[in-house]
Coordinates of C-alpha atoms and ligand atoms in Angstrom, one line a residue:
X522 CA -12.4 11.0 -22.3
X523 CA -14.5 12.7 -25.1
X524 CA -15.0 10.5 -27.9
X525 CA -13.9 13.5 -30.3
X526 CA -10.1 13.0 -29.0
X527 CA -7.5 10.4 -30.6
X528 CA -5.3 8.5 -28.3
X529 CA -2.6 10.0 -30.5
X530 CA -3.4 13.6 -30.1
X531 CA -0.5 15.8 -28.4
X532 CA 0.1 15.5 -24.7
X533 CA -1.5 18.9 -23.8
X534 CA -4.7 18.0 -25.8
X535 CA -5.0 14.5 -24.1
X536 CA -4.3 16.2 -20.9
X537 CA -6.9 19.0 -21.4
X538 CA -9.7 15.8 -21.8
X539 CA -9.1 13.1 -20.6
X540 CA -10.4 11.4 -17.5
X541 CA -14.1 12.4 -17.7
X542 CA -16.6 12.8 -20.6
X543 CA -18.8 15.9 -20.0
X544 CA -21.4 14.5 -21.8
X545 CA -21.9 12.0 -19.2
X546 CA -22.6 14.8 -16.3
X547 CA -24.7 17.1 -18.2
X548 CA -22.1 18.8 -20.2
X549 CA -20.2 20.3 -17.5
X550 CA -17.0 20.4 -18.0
X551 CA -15.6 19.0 -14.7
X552 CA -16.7 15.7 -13.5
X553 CA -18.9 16.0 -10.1
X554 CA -17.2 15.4 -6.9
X555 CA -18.6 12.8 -5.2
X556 CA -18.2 12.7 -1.2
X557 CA -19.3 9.1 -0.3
X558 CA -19.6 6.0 2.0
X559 CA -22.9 4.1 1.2
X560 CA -24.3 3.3 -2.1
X561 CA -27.7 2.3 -2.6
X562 CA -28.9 -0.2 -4.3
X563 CA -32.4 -0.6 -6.3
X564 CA -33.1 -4.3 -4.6
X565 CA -31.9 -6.8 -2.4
X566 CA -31.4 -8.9 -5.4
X567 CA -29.2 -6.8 -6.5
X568 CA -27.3 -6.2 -3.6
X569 CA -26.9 -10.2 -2.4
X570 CA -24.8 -10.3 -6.2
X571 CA -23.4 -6.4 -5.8
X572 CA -23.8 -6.1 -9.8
X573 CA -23.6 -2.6 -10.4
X574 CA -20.7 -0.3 -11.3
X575 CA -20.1 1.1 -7.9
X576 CA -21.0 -0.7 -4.6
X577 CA -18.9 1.6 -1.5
X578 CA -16.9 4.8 -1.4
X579 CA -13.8 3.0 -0.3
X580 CA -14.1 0.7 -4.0
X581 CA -14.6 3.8 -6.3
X582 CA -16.9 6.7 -6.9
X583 CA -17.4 8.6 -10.6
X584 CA -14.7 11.2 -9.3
X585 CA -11.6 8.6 -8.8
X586 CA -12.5 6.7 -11.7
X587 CA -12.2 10.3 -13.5
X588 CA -8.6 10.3 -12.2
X589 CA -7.5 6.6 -12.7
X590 CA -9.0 6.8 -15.9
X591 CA -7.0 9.7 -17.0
X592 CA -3.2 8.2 -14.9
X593 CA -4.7 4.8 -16.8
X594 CA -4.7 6.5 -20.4
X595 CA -1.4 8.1 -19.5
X596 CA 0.3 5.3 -18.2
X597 CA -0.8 2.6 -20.6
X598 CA -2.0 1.0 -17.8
X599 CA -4.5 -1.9 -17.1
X600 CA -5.6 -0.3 -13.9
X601 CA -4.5 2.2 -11.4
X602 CA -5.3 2.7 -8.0
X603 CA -5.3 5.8 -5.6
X604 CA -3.9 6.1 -2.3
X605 CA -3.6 8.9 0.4
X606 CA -0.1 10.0 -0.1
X607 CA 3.1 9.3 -2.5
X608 CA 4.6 7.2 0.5
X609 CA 1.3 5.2 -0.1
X610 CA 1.7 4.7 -3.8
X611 CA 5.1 2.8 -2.7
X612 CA 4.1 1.1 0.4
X613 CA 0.7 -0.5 -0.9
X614 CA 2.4 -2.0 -3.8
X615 CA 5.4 -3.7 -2.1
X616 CA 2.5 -5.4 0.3
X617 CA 0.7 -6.4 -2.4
X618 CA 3.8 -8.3 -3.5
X619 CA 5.6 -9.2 -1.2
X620 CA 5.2 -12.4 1.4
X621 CA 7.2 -13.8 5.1
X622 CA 10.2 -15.4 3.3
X623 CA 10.5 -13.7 0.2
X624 CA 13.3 -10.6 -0.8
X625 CA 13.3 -7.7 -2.0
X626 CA 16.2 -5.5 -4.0
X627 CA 15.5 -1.5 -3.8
X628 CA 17.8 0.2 -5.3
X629 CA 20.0 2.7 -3.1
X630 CA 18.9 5.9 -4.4
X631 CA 15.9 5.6 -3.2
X632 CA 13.5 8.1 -1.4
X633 CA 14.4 8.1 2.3
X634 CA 11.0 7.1 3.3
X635 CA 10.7 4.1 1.5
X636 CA 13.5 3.0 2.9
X637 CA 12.6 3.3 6.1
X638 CA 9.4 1.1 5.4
X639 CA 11.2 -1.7 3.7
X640 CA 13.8 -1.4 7.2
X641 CA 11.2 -1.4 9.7
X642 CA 7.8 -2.9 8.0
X643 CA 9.2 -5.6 5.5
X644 CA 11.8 -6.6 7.8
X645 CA 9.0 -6.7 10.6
X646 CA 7.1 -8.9 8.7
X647 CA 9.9 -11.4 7.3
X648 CA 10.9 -9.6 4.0
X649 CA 14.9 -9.8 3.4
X650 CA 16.0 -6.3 1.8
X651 CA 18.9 -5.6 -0.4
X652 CA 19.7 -2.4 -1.8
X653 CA 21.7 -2.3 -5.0
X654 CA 23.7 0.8 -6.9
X655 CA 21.6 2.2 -9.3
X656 CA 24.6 1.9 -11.7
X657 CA 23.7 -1.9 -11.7
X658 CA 22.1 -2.5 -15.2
X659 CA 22.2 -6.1 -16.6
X660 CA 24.3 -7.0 -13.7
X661 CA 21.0 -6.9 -10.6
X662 CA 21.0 -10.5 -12.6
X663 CA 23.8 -11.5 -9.9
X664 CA 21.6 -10.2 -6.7
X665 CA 18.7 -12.6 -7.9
X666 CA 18.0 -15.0 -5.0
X667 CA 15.3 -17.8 -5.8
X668 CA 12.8 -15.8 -3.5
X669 CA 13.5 -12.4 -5.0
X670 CA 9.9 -11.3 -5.9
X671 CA 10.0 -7.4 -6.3
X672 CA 13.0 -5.1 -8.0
X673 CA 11.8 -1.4 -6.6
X674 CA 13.8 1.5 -9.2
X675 CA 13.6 4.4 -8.9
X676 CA 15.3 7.1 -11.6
X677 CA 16.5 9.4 -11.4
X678 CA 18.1 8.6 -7.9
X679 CA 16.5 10.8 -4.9
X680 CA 19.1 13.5 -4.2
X681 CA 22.1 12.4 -6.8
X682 CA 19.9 11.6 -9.4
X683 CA 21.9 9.1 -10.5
X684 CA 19.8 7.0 -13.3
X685 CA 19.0 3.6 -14.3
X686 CA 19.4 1.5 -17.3
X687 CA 15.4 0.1 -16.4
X688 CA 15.3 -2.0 -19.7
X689 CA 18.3 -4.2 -19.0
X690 CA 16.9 -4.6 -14.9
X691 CA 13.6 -5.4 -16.5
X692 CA 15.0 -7.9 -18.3
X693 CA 17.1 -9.8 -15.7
X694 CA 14.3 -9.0 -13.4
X695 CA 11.5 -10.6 -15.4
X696 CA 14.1 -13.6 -16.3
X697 CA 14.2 -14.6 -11.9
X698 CA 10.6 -14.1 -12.1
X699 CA 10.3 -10.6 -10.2
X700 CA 8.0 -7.6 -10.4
X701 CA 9.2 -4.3 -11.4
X702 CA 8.3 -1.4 -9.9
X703 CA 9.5 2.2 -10.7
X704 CA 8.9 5.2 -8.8
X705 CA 8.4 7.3 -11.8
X706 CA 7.5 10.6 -9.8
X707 CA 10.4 12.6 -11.4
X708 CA 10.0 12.2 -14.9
X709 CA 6.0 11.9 -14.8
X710 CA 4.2 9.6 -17.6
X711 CA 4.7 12.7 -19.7
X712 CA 8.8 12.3 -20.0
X713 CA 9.0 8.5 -19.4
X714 CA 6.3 5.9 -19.5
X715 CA 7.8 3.0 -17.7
X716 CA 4.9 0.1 -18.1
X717 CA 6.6 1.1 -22.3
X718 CA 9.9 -0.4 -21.2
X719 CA 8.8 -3.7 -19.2
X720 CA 7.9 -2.1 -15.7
X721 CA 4.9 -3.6 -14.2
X722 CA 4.0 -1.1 -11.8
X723 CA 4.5 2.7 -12.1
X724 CA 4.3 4.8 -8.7
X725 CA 3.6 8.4 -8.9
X726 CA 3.8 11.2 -5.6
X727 CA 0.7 13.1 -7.5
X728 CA 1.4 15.2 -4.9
X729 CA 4.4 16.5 -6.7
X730 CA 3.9 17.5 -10.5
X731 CA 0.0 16.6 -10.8
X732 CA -1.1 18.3 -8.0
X733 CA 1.3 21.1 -8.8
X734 CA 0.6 23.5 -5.8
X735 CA 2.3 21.9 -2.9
X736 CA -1.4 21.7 -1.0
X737 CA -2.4 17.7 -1.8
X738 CA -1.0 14.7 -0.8
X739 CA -1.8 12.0 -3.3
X740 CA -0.2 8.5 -4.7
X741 CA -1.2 6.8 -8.1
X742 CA 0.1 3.2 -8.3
X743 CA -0.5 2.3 -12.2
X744 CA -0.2 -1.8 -13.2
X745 CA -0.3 -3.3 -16.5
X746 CA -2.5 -6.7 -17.0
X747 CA -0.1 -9.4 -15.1
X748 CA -0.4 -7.6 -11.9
X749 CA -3.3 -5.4 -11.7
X750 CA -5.8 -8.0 -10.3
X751 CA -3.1 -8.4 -6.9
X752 CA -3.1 -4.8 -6.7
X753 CA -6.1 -3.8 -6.7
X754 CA -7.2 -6.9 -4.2
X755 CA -4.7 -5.4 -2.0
X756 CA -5.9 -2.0 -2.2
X757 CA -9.5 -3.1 -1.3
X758 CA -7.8 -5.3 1.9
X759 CA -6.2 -2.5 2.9
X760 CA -9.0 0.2 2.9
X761 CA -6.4 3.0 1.7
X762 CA -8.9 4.7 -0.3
X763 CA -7.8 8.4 -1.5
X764 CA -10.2 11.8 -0.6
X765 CA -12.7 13.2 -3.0
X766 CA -11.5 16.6 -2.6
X767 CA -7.5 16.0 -3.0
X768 CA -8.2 13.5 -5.8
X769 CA -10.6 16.3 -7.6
X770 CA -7.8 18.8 -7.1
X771 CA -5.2 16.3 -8.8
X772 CA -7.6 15.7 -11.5
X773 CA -7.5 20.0 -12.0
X774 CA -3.8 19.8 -12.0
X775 CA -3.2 17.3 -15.0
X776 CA -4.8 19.9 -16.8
X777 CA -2.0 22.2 -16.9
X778 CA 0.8 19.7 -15.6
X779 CA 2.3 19.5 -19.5
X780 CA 2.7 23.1 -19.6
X781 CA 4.0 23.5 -16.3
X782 CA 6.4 21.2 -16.9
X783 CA 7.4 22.8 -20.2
X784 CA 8.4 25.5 -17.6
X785 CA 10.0 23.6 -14.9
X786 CA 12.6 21.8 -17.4
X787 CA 13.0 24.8 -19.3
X788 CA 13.9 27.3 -16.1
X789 CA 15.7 24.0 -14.7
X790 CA 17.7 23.4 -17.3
X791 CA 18.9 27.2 -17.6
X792 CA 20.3 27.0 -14.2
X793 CA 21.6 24.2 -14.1
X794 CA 23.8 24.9 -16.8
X795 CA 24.4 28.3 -15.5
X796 CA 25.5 26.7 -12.5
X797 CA 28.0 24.5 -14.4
X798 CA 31.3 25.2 -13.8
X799 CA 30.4 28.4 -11.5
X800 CA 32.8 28.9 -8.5
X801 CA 31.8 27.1 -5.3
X802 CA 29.6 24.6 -6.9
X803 CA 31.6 21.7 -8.5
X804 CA 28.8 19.0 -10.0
X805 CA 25.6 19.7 -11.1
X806 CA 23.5 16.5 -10.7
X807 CA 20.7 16.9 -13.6
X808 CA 20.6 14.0 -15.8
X809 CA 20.0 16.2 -19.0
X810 CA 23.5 17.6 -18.7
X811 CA 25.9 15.9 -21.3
X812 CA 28.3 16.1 -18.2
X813 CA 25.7 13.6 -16.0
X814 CA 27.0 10.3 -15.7
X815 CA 23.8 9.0 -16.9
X816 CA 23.3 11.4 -19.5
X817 CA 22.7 8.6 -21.9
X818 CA 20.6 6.3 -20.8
X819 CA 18.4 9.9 -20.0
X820 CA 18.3 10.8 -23.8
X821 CA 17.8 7.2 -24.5
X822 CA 14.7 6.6 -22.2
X823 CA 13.3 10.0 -21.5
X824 CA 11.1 12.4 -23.5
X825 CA 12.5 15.6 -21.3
X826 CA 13.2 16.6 -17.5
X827 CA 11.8 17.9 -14.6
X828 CA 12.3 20.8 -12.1
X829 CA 14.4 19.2 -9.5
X830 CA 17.8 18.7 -9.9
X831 CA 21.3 18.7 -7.0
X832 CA 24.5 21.1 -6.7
X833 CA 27.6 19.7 -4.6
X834 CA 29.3 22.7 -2.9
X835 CA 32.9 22.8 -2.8
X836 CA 34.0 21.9 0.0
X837 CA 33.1 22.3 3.3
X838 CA 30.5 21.2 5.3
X839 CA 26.6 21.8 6.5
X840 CA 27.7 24.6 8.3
X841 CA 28.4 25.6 4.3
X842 CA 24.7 24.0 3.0
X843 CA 23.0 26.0 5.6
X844 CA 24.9 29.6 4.6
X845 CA 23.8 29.0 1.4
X846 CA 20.2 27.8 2.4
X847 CA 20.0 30.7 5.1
X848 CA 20.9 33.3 2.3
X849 CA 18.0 32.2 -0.1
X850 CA 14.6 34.9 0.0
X851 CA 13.0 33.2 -3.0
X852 CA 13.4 29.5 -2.5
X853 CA 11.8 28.5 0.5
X854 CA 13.4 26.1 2.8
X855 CA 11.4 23.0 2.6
X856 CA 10.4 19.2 1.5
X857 CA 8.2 18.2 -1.3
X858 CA 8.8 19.1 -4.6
X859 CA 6.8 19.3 -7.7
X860 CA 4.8 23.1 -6.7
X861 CA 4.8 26.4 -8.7
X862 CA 7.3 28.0 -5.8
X863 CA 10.9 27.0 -6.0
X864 CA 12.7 24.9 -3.2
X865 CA 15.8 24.4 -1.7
X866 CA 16.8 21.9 1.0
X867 CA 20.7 20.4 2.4
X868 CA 20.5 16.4 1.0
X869 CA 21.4 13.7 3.7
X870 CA 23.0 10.9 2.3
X871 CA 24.1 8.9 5.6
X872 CA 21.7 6.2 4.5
X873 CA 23.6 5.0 1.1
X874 CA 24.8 1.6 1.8
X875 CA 26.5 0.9 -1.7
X876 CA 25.9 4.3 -4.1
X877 CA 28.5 6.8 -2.2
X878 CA 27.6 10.2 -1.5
X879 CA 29.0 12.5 -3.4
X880 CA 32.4 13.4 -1.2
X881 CA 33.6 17.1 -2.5
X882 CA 31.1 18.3 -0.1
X883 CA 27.4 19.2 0.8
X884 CA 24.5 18.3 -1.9
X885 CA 21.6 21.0 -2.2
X886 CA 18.8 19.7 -4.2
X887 CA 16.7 22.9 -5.9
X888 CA 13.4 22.7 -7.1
X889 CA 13.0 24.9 -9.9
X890 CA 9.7 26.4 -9.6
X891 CA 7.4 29.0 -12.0
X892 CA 9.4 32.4 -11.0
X893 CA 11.6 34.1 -13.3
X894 CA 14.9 32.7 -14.1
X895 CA 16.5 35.9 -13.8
X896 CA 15.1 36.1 -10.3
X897 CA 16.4 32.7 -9.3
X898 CA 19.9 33.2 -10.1
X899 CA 20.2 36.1 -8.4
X900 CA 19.0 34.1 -5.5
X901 CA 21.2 31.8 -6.2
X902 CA 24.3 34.4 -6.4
X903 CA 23.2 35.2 -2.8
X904 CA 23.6 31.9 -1.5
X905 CA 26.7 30.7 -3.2
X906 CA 28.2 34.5 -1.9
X907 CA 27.0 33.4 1.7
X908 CA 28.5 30.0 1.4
X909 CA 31.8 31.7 0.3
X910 CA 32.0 32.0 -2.9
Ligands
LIG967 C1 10.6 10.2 -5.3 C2 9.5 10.4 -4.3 N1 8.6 9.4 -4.2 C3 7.6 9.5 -3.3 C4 7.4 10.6 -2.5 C5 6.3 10.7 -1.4 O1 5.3 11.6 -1.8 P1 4.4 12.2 -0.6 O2 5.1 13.4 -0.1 O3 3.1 12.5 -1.4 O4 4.2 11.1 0.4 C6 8.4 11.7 -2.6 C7 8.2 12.9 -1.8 O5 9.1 13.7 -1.7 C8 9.4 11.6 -3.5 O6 10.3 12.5 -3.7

């Protein structure tokens, strides 16, 4: 970062320099982006003891340092690594911490995918996995087993949002002897800064909010000092090293990812609370809304709230989810999250083991993109008028 910004400044200003010092390419603004395997070294003294700052692409170039630096200053983290994908940023961490013999608790909200690692890969290699209500809190102290290494959180929820009181799992977490691990991709560093309430690791889909125009796929896995060493050892063993190219383009994003977000939970929060109490929807699941279940621990953790929040239809059926989805012209029908363009897609929920779907009928989850509000509802008003209503 330039030397001429405090650590203190406002978010946009610390977004708008940090990462790179210009002065140390020349002046130009953007840091280069280096496309590399070997490095060369100036003797073979020097290569026998590999002391000098960069040694292969897969260990770091001056472009991902750019990056980690700036998720690093974000964070308050000790180190951050990047991976390929957001699935990455949740997989490499878990095998970084996790043995044959040991267990795991993920909470039930969680992102289908990572699920179906911890199912098929941890349980593969000898992992026990326990999912737990996100409601938990203090009482994830009861689910500690002598071998529990890793709590995985994640809030809000995927799909029901449902949040989590983080300080009070940290707590109980950190008492067994566990490493916490949050998949903050909802909130971003910006809204909550989870290594600030006890997490050790922080996960981000950079694909989503960073990136900010649904064509990367990236993961940043932040650590604070206890477990960044593991980490980063595993993300060497593993080779799961991150493109120039995508992690330039993330780099580009954080640039305008506080103002965009000023957008997203503004426009968001409009309709959601014009969506309140409309006929045909019956819950709007945004924590933000005083009505949202975990409305408080929300205003008592986070600094604001994303784009991406549920409906639950009245009644009916996905026959009903896909008359409203078929109805929509401006949100697109699609995954991801996190882009300029707003989103819509019918929620599954046949996974949940212990947090119950919501029963009054089908959940849409809407990413609330850049458009015009105005716009949106009257998209909206199309769907809902498909689906019945
Ligand atoms: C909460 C959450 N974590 C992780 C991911 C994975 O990100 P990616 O699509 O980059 O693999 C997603 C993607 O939707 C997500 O919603």
């Amino acid at each position: 970062m330039s030397k001429k910004i405090e650590m203190n400044a406002g978010a946009n200003t610390r977004l708008a320099h940090i990462g790179n010092d210009p002065h140390d390419y020349f002046g130009f603004v953007n840091p280069p982006v280096v496309h590399a395997s070997t490095v060369l070294f100036p003797d073979a003294e020097t290569m026998a003891s590999r002391k000098q700052r960069y040694t292969y692409g897969t260990r770091g170039t001056p472009t991902s340092d750019a990056l980690a630096d700036a998720m690093n200053e974000l964070e308050g983290a000790a180190g951050t690594i990047l991976v390929p994908s957001g699935l990455a940023a949740v997989t490499v961490p878990l095998l970084a911490f996790l043995s044959s013999g040991d267990h795991v608790l993920i909470v039930d909200s969680v992102y289908n995918p990572t699920r179906h690692f911890a199912d098929t890969m941890l349980v593969r290699l000898g992992v026990e996995v326990t999912y737990y209500d996100p409601m938990v809190g203090a009482g994830i102290a009861d689910l500690m087993k002598s071998n529990t290494k890793v709590v995985l959180t994640e809030a809000p929820g995927s799909g029901t949002f449902e949040m989590q009181d983080i300080p009070a799992i940290v707590e109980a977490a950190h008492k067994g002897g566990a490493v916490v691990m949050l998949d903050n991709t909802w909130a971003t560093p910006l809204f909550f800064r989870p290594l600030d309430f006890g997490v050790d690791i922080s996960i981000q889909a950079a694909t989503k909010y960073p990136g900010g125009h649904s064509d990367i796929l990236l993961g940043t896995v932040s650590a604070n000092e206890a477990t960044w060493k593991q980490l980063l050892a595993c993300h060497g063993a593993l080779g799961m090293c991150a493109a120039p190219d995508d992690v330039y383009q993330v780099l580009r994003g954080l640039r305008t990812m506080g103002v965009r977000l000023e957008r997203h939970q503004e426009s968001a929060l409009a309709i959601a609370r014009w969506l309140e109490g409309r006929a045909g929807v019956t819950r709007v699941l945004h924590p933000a809304l005083e009505s949202h279940p975990g409305h408080a621990i929300w205003k008592r953790d986070f600094k604001g709230a994303s784009g991406l929040f549920s409906i639950v239809l009245d009644g009916g059926d996905a026959k009903k989810a896909h008359a409203f989805l078929n109805a929509l012209r401006i949100f697109g029908l699609g995954y991801s999250w996190g882009g300029y363009e707003s989103l819509a897609v019918h929620v599954q929920l046949d996974d949940r083991q212990v947090a119950h779907a919501p029963q009054e009928g089908p959940v849409v989850r809407l990413q609330i993109g850049l458009e015009n509000v105005e716009d949106l509802k009257a998209d909206l008003e199309r769907g809902l008028a498909a689906a019945g209503h």
